[in-house]
PDB file of C-alpha atoms in Angstrom:
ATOM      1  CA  UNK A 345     -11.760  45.996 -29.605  1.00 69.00           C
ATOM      2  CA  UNK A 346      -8.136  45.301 -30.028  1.00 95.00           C
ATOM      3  CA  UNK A 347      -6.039  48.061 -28.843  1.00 97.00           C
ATOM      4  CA  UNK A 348      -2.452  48.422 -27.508  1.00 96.00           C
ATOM      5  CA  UNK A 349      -1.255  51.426 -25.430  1.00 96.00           C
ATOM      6  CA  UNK A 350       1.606  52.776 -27.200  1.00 95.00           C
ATOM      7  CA  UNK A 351       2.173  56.099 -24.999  1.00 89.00           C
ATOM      8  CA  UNK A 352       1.104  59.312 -22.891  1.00 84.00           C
ATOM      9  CA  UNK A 353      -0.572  62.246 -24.867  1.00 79.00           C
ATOM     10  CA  UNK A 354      -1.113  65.676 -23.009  1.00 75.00           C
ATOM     11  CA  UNK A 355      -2.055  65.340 -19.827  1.00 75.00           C
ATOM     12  CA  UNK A 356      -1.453  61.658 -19.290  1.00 82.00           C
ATOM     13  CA  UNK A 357      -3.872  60.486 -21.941  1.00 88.00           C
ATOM     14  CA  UNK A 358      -3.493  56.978 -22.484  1.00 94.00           C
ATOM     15  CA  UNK A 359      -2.397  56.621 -26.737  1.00 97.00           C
ATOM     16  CA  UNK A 360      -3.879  53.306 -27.988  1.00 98.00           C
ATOM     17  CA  UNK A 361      -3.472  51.901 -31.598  1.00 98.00           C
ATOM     18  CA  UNK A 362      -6.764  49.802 -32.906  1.00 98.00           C
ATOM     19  CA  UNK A 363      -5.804  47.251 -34.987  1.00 98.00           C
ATOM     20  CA  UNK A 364      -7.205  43.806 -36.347  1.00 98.00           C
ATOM     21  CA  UNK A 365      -5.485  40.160 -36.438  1.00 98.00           C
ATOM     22  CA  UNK A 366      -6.896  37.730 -38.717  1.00 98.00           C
ATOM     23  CA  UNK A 367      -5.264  34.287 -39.462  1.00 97.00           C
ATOM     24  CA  UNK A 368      -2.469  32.174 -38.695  1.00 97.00           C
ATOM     25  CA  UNK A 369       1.357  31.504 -39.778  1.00 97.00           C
ATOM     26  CA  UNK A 370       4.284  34.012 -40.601  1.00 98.00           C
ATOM     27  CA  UNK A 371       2.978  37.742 -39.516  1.00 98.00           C
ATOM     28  CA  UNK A 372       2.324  40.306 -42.559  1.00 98.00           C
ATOM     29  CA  UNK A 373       1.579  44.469 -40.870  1.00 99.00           C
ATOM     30  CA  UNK A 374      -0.198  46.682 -43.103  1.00 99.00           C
ATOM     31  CA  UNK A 375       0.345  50.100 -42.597  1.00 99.00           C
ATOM     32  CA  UNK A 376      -2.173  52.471 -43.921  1.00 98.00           C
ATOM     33  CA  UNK A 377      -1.771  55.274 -46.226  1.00 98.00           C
ATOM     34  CA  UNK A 378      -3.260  59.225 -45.801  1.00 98.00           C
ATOM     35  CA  UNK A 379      -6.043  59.790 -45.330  1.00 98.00           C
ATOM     36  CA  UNK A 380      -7.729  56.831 -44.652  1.00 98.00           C
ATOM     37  CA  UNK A 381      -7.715  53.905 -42.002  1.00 98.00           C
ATOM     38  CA  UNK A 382      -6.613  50.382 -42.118  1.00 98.00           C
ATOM     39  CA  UNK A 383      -9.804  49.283 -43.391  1.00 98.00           C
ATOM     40  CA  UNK A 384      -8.201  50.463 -47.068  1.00 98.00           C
ATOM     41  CA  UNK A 385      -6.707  46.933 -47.179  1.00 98.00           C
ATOM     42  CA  UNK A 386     -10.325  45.282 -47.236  1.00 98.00           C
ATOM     43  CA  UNK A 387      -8.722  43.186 -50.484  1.00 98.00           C
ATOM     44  CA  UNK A 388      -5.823  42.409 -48.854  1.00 98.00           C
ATOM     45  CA  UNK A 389      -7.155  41.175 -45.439  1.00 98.00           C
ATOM     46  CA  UNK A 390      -9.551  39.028 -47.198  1.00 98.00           C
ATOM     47  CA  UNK A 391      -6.819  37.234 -49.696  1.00 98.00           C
ATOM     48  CA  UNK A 392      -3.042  37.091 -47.716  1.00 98.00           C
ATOM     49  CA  UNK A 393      -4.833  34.930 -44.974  1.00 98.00           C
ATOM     50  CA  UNK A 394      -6.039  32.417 -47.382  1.00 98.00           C
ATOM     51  CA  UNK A 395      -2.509  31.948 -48.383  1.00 98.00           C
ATOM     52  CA  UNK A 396      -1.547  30.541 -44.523  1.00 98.00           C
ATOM     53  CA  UNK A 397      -0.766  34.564 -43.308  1.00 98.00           C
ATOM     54  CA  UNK A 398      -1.253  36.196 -40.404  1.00 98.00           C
ATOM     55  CA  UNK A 399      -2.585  39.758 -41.514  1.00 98.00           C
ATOM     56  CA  UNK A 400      -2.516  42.602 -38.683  1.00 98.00           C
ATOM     57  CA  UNK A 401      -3.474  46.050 -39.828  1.00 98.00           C
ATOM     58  CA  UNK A 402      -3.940  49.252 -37.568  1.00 98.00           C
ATOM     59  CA  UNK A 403      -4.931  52.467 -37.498  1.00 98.00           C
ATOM     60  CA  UNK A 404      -2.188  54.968 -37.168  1.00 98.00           C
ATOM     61  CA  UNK A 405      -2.786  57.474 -34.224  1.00 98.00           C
ATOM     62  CA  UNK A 406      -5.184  59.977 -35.094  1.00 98.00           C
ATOM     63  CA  UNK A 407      -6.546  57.877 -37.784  1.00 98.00           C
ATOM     64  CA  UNK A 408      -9.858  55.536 -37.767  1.00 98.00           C
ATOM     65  CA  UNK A 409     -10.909  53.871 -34.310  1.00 98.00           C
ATOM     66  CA  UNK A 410      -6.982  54.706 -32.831  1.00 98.00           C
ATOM     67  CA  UNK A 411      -6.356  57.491 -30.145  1.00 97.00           C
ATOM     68  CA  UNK A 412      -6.471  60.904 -31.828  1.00 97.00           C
ATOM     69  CA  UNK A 413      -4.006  63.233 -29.344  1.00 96.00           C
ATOM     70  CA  UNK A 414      -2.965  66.631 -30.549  1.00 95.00           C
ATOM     71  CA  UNK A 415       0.514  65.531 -30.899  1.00 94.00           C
ATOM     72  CA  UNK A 416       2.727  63.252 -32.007  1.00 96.00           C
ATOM     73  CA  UNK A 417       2.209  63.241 -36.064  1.00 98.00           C
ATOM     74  CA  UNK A 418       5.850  62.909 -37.052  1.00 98.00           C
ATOM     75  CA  UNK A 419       7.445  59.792 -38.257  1.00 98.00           C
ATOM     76  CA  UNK A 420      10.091  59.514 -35.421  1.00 98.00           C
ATOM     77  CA  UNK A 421       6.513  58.592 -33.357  1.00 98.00           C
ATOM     78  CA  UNK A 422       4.871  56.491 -35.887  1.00 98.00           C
ATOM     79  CA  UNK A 423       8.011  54.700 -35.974  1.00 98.00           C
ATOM     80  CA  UNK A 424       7.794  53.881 -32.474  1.00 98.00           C
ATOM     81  CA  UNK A 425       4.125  53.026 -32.315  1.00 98.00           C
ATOM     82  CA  UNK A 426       4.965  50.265 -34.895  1.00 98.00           C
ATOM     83  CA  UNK A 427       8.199  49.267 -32.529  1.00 98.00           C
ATOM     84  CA  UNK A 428       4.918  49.038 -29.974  1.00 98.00           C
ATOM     85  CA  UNK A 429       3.043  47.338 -31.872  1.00 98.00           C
ATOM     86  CA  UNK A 430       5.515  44.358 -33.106  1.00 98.00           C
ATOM     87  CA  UNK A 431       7.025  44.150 -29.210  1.00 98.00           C
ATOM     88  CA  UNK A 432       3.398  43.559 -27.585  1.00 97.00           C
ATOM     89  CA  UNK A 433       2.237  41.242 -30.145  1.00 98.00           C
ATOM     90  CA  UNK A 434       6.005  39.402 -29.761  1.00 98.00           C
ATOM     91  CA  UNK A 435       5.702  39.569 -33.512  1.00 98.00           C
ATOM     92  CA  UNK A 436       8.649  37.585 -35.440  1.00 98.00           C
ATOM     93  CA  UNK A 437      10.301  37.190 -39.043  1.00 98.00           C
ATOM     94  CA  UNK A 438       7.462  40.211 -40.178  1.00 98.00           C
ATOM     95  CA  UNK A 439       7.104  41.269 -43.693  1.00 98.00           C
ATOM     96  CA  UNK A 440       6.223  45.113 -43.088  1.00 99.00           C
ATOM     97  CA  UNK A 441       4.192  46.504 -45.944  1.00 99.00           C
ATOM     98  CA  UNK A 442       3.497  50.566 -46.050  1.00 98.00           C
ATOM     99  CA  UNK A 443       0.887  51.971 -48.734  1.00 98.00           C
ATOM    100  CA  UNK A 444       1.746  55.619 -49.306  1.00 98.00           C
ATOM    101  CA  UNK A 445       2.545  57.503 -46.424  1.00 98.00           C
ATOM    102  CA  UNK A 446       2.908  54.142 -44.686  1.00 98.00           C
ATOM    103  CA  UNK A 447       6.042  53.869 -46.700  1.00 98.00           C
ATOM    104  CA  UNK A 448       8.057  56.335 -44.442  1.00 98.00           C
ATOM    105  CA  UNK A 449       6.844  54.272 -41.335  1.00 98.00           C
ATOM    106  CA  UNK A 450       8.758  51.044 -43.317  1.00 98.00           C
ATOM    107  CA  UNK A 451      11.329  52.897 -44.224  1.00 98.00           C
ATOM    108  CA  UNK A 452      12.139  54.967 -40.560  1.00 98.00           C
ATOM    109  CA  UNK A 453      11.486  52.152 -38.375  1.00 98.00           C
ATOM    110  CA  UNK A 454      13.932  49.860 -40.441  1.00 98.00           C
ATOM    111  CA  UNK A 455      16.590  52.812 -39.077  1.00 98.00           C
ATOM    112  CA  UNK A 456      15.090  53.860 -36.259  1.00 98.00           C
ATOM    113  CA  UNK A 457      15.258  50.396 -34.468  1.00 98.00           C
ATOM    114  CA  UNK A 458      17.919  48.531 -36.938  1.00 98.00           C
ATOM    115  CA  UNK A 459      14.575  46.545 -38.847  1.00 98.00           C
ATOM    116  CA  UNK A 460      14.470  44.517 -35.481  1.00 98.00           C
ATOM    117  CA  UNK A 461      11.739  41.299 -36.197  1.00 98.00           C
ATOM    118  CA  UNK A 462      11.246  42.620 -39.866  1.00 98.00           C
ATOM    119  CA  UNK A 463      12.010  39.995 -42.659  1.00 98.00           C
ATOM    120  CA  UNK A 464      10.951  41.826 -45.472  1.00 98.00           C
ATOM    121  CA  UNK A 465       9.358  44.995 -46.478  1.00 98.00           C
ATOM    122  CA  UNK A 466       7.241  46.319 -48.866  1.00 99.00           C
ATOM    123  CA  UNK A 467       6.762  49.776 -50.408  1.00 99.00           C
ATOM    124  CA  UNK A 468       3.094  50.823 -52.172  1.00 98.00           C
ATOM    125  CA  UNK A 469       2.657  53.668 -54.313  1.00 98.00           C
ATOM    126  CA  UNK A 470       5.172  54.590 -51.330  1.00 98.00           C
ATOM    127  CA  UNK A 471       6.251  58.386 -50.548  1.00 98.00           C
ATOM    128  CA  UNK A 472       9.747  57.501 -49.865  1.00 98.00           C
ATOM    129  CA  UNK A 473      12.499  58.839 -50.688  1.00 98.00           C
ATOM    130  CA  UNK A 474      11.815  62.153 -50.922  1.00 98.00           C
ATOM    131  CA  UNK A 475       8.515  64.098 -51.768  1.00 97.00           C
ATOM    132  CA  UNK A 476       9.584  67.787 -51.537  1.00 97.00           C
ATOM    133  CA  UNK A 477      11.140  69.295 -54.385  1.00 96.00           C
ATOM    134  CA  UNK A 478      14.302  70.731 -53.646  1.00 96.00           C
ATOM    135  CA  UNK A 479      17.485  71.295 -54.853  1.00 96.00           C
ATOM    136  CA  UNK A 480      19.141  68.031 -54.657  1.00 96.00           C
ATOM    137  CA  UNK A 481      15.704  66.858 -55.159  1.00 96.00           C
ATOM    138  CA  UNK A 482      14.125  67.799 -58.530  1.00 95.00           C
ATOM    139  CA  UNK A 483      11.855  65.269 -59.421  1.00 92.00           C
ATOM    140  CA  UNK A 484       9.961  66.348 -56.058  1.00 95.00           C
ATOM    141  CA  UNK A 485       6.451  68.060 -55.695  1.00 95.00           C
ATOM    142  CA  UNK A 486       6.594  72.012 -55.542  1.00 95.00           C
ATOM    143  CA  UNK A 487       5.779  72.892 -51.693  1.00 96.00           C
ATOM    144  CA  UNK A 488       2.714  75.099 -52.937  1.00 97.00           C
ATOM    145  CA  UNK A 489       0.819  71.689 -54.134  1.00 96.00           C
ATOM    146  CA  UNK A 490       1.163  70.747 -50.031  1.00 97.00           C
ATOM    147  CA  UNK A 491      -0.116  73.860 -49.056  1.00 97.00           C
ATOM    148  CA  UNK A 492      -2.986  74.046 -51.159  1.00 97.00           C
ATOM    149  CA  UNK A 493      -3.845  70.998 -49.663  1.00 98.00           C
ATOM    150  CA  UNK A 494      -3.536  71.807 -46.065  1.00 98.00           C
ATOM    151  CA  UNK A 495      -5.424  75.032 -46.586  1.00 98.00           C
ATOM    152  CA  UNK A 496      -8.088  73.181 -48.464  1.00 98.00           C
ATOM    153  CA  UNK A 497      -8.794  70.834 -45.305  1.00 98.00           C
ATOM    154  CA  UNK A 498      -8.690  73.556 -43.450  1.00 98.00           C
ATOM    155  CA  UNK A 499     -11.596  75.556 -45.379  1.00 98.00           C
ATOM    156  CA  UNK A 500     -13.672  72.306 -46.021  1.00 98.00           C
ATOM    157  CA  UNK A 501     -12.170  69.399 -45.113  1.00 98.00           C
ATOM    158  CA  UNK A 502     -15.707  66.756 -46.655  1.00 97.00           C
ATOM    159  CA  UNK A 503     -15.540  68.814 -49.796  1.00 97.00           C
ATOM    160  CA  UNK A 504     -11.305  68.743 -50.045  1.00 98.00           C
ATOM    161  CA  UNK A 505     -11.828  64.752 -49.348  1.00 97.00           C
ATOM    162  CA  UNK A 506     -14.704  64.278 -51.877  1.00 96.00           C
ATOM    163  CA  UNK A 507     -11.985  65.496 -54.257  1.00 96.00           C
ATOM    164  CA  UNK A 508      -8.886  64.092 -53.359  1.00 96.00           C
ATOM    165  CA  UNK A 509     -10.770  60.864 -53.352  1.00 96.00           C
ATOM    166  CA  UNK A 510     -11.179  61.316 -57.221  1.00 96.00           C
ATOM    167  CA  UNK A 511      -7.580  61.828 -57.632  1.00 95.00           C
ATOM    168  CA  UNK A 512      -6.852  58.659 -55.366  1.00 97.00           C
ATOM    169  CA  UNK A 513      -8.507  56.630 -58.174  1.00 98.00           C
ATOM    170  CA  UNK A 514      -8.130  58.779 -61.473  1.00 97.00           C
ATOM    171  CA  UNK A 515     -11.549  59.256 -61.749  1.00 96.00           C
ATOM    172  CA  UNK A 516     -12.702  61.277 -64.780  1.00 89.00           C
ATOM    173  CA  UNK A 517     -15.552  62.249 -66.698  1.00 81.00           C
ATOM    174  CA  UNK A 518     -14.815  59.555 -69.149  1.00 82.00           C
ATOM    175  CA  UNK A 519     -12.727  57.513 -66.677  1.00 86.00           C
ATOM    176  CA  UNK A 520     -14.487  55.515 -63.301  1.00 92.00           C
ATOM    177  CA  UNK A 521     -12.381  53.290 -62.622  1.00 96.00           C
ATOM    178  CA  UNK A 522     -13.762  52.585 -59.018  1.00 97.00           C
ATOM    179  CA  UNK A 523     -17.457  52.839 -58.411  1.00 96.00           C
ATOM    180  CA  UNK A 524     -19.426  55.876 -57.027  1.00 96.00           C
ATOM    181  CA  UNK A 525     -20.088  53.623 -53.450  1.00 97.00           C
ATOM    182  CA  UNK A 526     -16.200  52.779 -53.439  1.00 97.00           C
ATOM    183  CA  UNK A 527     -15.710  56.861 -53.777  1.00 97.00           C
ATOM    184  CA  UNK A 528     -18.216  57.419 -50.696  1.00 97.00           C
ATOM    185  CA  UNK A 529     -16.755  54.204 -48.616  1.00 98.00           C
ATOM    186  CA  UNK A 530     -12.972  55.949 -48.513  1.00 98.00           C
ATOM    187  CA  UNK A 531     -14.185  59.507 -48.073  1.00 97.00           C
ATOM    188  CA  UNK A 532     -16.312  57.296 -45.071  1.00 98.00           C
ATOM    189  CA  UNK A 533     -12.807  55.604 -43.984  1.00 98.00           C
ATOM    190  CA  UNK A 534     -11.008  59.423 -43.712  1.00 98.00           C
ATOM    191  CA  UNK A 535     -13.722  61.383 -42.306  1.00 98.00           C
ATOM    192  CA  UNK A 536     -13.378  59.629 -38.979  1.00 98.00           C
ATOM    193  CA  UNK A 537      -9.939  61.016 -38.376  1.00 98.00           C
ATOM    194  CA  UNK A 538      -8.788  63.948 -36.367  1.00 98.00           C
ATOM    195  CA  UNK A 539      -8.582  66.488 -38.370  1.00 98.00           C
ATOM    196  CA  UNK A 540      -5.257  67.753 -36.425  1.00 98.00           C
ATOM    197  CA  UNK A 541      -3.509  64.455 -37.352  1.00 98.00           C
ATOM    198  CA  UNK A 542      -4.925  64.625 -41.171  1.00 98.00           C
ATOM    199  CA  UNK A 543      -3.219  68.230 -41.340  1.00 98.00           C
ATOM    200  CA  UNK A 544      -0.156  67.283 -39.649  1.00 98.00           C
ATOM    201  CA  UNK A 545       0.711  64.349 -41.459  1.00 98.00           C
ATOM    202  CA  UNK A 546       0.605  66.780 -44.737  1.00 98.00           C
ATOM    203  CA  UNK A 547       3.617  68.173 -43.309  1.00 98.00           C
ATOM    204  CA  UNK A 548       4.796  64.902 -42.469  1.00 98.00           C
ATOM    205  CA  UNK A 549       4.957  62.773 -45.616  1.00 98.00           C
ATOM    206  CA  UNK A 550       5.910  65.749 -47.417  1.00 98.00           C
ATOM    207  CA  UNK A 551       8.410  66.935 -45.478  1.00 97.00           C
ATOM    208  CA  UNK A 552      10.472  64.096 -44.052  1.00 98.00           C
ATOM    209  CA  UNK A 553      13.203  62.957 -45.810  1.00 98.00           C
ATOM    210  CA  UNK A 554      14.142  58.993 -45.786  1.00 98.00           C
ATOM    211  CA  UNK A 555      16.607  58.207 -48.343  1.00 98.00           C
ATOM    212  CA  UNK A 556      19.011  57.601 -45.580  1.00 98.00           C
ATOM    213  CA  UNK A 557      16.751  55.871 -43.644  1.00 98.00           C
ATOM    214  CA  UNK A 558      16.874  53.325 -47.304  1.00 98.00           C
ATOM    215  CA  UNK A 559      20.257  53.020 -46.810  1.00 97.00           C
ATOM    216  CA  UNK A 560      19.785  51.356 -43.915  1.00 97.00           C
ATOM    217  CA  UNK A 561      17.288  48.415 -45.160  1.00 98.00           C
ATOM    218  CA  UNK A 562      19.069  44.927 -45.838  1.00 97.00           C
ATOM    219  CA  UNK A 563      16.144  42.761 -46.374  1.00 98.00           C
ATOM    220  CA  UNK A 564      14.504  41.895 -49.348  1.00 98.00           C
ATOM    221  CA  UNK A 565      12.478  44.971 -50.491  1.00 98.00           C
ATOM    222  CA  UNK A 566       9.502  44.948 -53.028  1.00 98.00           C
ATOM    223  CA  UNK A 567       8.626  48.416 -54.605  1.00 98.00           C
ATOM    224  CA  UNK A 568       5.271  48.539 -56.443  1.00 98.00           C
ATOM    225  CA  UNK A 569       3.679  51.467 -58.057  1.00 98.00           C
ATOM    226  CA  UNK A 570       1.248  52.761 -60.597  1.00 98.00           C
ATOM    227  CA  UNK A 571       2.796  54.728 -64.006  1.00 98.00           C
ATOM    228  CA  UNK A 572      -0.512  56.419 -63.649  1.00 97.00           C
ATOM    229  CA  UNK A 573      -0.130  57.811 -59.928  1.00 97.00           C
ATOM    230  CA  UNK A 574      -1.317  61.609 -59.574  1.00 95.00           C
ATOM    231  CA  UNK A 575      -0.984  61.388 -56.151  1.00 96.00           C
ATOM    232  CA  UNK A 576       2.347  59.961 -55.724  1.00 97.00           C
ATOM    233  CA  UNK A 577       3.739  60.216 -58.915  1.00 97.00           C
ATOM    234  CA  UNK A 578       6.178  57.417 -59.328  1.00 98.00           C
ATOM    235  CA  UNK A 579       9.123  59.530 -60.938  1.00 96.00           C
ATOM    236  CA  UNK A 580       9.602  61.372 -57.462  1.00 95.00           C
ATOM    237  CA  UNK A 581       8.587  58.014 -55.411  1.00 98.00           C
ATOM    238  CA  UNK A 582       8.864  54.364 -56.646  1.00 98.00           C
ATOM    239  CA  UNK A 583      11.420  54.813 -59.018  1.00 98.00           C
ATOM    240  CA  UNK A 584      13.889  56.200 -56.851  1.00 98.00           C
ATOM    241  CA  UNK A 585      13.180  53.902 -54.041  1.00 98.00           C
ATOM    242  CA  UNK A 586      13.548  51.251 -56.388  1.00 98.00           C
ATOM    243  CA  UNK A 587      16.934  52.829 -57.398  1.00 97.00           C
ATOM    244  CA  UNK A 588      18.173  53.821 -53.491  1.00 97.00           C
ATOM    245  CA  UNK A 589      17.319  49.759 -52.937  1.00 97.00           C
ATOM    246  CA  UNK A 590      19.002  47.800 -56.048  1.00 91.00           C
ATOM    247  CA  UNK A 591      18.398  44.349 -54.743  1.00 94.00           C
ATOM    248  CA  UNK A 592      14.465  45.381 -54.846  1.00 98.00           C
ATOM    249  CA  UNK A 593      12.047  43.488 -56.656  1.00 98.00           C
ATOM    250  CA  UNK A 594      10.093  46.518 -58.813  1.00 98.00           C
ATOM    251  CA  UNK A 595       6.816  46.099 -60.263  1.00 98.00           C
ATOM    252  CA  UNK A 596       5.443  48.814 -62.471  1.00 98.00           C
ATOM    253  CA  UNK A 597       2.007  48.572 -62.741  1.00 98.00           C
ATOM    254  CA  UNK A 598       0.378  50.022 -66.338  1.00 98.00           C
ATOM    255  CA  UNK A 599      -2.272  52.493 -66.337  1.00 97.00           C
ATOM    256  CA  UNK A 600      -2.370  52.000 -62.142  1.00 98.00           C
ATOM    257  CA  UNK A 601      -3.714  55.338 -60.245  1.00 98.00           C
ATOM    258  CA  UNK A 602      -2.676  55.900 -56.392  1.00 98.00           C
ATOM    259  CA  UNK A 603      -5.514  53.605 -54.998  1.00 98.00           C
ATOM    260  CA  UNK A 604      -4.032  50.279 -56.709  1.00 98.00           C
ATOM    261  CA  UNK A 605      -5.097  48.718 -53.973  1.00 98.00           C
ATOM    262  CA  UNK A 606      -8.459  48.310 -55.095  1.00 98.00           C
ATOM    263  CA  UNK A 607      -8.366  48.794 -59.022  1.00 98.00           C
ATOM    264  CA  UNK A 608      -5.240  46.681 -59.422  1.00 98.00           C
ATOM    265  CA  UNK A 609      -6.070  43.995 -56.434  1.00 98.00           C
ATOM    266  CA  UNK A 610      -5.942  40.718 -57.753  1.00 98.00           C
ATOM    267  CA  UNK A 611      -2.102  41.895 -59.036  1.00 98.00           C
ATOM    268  CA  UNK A 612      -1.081  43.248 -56.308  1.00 98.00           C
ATOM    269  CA  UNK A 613      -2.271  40.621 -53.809  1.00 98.00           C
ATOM    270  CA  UNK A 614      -0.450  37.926 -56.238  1.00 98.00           C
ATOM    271  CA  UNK A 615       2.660  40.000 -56.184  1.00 98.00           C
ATOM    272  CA  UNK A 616       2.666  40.368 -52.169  1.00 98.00           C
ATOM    273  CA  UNK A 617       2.234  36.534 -51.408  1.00 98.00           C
ATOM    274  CA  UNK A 618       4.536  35.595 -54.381  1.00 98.00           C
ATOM    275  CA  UNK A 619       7.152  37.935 -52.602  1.00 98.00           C
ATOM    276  CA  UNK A 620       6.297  36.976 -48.848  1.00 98.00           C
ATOM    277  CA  UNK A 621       6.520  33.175 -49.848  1.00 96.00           C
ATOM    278  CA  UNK A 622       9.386  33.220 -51.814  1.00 92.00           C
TER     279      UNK A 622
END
């Protein structure tokens, strides 16, 4: 397997990051969203290096076939593991591209370490800027809708995942927009993760606040969401990214749910290599 070491956990427990690296020419890093692995970018990693791309995707720690230590779910850290990850590989001219949660990774490691070998990034159905509700923040989620997640991994976390899964894709009973064996392959791709890391990156995509860390991004930015997204809903999410980052290319996609990745592939690959190769 590919792995890198990216750290110590408790004890002196070696922290490795899986990851895959298929094809050849200027480097594209997927960053997975919650709660799933990198294998969510099946579409992707099958298209981008057609197109003359090298595609690396990962598993964030605690996630998939990655290390799963009882610490270190905060962005601060994931930042840093994808600092790792770019300085091993002697990765150059990157176009980082975050689905979801893997927005605030894009969006804290452009600050964290000044966008060092990024090019361009790219934000899917993205949490950033700012998912809690608060004061200055009113388009946010109400805390309670966090918690009532957290405590519903903690009671069952299969049966909270069967669920969620539906949400991921707006499935209804007169809606299916993904098929039943596409339901059972994610809930497959999240079971596998600690479920430590799945809890604490609840707190972690809800909590953390980036829209300084957008203030600091100077490369050409892509924002794409679905109007449809009950997950991320893009008034609290893509729209004000898109806003925080005027320069930003923004593509709305009509009727998309959270999981565009897979119902809306064919656009969204076109969008990503008409934006990587322009």
């Amino acid at each position: 397997m590919n792995t890198i070491e990216v750290g110590q956990g408790a004890e002196n427990q070696k922290v490795e990051l899986f990851f895959q690296d298929i094809g050849h020419g200027q480097p594209v890093v997927l960053i997975h969203g919650w709660p799933v692995s990198h294998a969510m970018w099946e579409h992707q990693m099958l298209t981008l290096p057609a197109h003359g791309l090298r595609v690396i995707a990962y598993d964030r720690r605690g996630f998939g076939n990655s290390s799963k230590p009882w610490e270190g779910y905060d962005y601060d850290t994931f930042a840093d593991d994808l600092k790792a990850l770019l300085d091993q590989l002697d990765l150059q001219d990157v176009v980082l591209v975050g689905f979801s949660m893997g927005g605030g990774e894009v969006a804290r490691y452009m600050s964290r370490h000044g966008g060092a070998r990024v090019k361009k990034v790219a934000f899917i159905s993205a949490v950033t800027p700012f998912m809690r509700k608060t004061a200055d923040n009113p388009d946010g989620v109400d805390d309670s809708v966090f918690q009532q997640m957290i405590d519903g991994l903690k009671k069952d976390r299969p049966d909270f995942l069967n669920t969620f899964g539906k949400h991921f894709f707006n499935v209804g009973m007169l809606r299916h927009p993904v098929s039943d064996a596409t339901l059972e392959w994610t809930r497959g791709l999240a079971l596998p993760a600690s479920p430590k890391a799945t809890i604490d990156c609840v707190r972690a995509f809800s909590g953390t606040d980036f829209r300084e860390d957008l203030k600091s991004i100077s490369v050409p930015v892509l924002v794409v969401h679905g109007d449809a997204d009950q997950t991320v809903p893009i008034k609290a999410s893509g729209a004000l990214t898109a806003k925080a980052l005027p320069g930003a290319q923004y593509k709305v996609y009509d009727g998309a749910p959270h999981g565009l990745y897979i119902t809306h592939k064919d656009d969204l690959n076109r969008d990503l290599v008409s934006f990587i190769k322009g």
